[in-house]
PDB file of C-alpha atoms and ligand atoms in Angstrom:
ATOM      1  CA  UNK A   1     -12.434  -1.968  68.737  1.00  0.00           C
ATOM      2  CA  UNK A   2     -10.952  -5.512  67.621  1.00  0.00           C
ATOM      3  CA  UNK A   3      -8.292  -5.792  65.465  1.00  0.00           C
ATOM      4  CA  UNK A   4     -10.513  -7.322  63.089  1.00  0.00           C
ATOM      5  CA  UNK A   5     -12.992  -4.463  62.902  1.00  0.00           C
ATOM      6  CA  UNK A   6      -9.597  -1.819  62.667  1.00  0.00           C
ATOM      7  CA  UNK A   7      -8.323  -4.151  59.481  1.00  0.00           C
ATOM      8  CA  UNK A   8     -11.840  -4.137  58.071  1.00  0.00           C
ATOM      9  CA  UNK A   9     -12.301  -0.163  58.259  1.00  0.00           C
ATOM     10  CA  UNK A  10      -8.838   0.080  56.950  1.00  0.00           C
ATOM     11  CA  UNK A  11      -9.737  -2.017  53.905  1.00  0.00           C
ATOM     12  CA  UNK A  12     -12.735   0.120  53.460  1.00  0.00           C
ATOM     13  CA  UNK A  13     -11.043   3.036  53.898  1.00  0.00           C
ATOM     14  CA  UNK A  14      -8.283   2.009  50.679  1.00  0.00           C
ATOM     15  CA  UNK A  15     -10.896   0.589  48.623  1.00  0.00           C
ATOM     16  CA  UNK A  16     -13.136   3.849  48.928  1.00  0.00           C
ATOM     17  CA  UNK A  17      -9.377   5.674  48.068  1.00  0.00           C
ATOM     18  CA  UNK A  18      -8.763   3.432  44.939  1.00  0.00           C
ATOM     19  CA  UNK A  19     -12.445   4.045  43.581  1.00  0.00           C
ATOM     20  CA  UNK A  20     -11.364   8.108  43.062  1.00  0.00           C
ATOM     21  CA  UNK A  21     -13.768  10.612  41.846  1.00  0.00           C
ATOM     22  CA  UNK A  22     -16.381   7.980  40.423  1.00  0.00           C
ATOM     23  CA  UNK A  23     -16.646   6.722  44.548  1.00  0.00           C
ATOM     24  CA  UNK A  24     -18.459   3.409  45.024  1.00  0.00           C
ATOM     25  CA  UNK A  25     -22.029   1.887  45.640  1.00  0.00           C
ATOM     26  CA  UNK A  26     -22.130   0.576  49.764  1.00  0.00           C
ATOM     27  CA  UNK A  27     -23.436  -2.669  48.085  1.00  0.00           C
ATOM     28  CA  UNK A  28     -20.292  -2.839  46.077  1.00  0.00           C
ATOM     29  CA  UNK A  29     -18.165  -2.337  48.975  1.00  0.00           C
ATOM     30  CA  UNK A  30     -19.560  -4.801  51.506  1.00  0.00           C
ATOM     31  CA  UNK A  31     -19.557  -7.463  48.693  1.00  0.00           C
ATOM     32  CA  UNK A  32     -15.469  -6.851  48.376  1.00  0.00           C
ATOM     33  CA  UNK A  33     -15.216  -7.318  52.043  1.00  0.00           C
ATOM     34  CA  UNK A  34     -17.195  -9.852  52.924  1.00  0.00           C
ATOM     35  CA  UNK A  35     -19.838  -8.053  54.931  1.00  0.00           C
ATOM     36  CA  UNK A  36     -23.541  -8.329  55.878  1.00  0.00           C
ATOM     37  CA  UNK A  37     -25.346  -4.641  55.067  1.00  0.00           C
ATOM     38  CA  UNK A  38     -25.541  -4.215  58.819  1.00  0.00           C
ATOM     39  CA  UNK A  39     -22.081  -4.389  59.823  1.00  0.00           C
ATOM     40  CA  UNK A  40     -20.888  -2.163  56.500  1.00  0.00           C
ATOM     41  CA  UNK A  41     -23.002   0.307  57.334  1.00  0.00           C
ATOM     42  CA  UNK A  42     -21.701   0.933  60.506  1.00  0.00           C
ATOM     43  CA  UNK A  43     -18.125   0.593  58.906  1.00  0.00           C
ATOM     44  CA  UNK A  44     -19.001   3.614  56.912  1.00  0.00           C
ATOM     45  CA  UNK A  45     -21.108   5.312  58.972  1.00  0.00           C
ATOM     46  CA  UNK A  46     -17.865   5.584  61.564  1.00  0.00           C
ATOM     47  CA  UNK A  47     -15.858   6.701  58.438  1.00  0.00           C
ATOM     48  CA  UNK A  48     -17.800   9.333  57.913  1.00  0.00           C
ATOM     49  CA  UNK A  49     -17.802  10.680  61.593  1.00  0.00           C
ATOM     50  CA  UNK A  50     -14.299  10.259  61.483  1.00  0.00           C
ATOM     51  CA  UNK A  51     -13.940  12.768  58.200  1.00  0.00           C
ATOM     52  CA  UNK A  52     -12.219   9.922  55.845  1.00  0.00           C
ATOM     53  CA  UNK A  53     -15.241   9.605  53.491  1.00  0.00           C
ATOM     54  CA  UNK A  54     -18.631  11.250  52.521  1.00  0.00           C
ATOM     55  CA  UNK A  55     -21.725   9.412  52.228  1.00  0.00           C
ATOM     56  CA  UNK A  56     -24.087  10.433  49.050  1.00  0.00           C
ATOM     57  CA  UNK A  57     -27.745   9.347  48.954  1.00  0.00           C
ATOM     58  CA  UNK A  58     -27.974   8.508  45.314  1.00  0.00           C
ATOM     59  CA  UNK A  59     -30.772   6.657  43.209  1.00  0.00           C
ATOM     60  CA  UNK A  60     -29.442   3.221  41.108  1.00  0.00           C
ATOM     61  CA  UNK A  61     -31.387   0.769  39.836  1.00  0.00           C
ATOM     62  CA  UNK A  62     -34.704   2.898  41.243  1.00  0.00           C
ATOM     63  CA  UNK A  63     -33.535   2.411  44.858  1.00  0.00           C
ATOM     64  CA  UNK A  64     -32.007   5.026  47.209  1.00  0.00           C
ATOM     65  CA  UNK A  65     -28.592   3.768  48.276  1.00  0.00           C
ATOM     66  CA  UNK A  66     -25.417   5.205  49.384  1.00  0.00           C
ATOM     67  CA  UNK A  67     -22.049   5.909  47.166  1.00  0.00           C
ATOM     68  CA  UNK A  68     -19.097   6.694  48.869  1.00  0.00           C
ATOM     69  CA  UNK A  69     -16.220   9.183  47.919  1.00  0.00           C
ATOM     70  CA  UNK A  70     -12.685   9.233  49.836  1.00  0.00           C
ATOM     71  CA  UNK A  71     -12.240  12.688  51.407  1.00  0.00           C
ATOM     72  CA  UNK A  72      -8.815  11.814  51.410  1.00  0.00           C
ATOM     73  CA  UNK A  73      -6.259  13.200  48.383  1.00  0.00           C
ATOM     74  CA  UNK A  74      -3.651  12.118  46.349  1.00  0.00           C
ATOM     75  CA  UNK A  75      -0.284  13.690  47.503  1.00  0.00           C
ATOM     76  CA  UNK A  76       1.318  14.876  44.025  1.00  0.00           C
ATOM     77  CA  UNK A  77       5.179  15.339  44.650  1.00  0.00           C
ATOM     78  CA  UNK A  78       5.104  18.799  43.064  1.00  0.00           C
ATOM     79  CA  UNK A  79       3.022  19.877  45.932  1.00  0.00           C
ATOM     80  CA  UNK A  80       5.980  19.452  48.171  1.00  0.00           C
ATOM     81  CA  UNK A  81       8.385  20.815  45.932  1.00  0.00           C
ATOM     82  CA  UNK A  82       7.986  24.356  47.278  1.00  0.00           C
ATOM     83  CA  UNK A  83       8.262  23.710  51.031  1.00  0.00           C
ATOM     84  CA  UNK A  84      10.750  25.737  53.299  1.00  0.00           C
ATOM     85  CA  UNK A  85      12.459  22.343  54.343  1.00  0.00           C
ATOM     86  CA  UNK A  86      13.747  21.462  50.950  1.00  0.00           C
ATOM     87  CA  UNK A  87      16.108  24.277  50.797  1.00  0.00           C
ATOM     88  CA  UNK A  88      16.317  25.327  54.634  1.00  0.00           C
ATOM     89  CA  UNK A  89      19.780  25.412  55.458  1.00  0.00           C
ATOM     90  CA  UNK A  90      18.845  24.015  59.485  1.00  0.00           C
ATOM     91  CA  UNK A  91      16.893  20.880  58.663  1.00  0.00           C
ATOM     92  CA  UNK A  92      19.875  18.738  59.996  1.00  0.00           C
ATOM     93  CA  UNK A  93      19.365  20.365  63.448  1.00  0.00           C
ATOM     94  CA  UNK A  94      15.528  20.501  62.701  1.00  0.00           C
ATOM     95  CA  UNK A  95      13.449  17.691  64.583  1.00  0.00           C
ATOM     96  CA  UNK A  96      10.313  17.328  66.657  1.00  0.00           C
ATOM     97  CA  UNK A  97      11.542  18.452  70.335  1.00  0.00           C
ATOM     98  CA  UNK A  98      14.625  20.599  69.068  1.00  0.00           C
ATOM     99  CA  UNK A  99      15.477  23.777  69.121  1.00  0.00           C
ATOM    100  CA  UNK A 100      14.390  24.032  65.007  1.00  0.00           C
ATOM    101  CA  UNK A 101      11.247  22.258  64.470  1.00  0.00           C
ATOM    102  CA  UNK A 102       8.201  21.808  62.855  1.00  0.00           C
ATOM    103  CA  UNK A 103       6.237  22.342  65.314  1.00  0.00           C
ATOM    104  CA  UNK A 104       7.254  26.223  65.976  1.00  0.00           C
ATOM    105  CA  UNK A 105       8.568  27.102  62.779  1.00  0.00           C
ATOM    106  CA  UNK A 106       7.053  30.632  61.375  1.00  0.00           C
ATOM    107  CA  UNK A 107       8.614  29.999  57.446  1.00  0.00           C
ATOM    108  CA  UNK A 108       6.799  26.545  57.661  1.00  0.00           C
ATOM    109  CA  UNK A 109       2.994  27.997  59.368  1.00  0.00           C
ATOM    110  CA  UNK A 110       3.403  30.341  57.055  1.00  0.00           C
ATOM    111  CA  UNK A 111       3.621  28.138  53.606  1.00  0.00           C
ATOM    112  CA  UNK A 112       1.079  25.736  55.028  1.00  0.00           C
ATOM    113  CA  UNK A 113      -1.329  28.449  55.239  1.00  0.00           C
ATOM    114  CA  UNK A 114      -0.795  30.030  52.221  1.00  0.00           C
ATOM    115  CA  UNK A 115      -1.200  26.108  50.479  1.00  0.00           C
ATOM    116  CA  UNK A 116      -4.174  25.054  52.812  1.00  0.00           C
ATOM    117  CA  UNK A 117      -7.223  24.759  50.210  1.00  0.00           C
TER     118      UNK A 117
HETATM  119  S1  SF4 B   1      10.476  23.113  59.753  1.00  0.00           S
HETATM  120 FE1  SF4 B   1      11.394  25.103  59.532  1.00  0.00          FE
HETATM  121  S2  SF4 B   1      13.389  24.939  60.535  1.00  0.00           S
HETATM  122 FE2  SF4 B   1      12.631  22.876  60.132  1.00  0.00          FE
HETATM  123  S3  SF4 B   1      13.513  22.292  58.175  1.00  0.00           S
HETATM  124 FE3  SF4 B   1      11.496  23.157  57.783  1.00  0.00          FE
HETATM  125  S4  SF4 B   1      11.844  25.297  57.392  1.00  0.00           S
HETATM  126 FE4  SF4 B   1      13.671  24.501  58.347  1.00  0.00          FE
END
């Protein structure tokens, strides 16, 4: 993939973000970035394969078109509040290939699982 094509999903990835809950029309979209119908639909159509946003057939204006929603959400600070690390008394010593880490800690798996929606 070209850098070009990376920025360009990138853009469409934020712009899909900032539209929230009320998503956006494709049309909409490929008019902000500059793009023919062809290429944006192949911008969002790798999007959605990739997870980041969901594709709705909806009817506007008495045509069948596609709005687009971010699957991506929001990280509110409270939702953090609560984590083991905040108050762990190893999180000096705790780091990626050490003997604490995030990657084997049980108090950690263990919140994430009871917060995964
Ligand atoms: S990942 Fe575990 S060991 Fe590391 S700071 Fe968080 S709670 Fe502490």
């Amino acid at each position: 993939m070209s850098l070009k094509s990376h920025d360009l999903e990138e853009k469409a990835t934020q712009t899909i973000f900032e539209a929230g809950n009320e998503g956006i029309f494709q049309s909409e979209l490929w008019k902000r970035l500059g793009l023919n119908s062809r290429d944006g639909s192949r911008i969002a159509q790798r999007l959605e394969e990739r997870g980041f946003i969901e594709r709705r057939k909806v009817l506007h204006e008495g045509r069948w078109t596609y709005k687009l929603f971010s699957k991506q959400k929001k990280v509110d600070l409270k939702s953090i509040l609560d984590t083991p690390c905040i108050q762990c008394d190893d999180i000096d010593k705790c780091m990626i290939e050490g003997e604490k880490s995030p990657i084997n800690c049980g108090q950690l798996d263990q919140w994430i699982n009871l917060n995964s929606y």
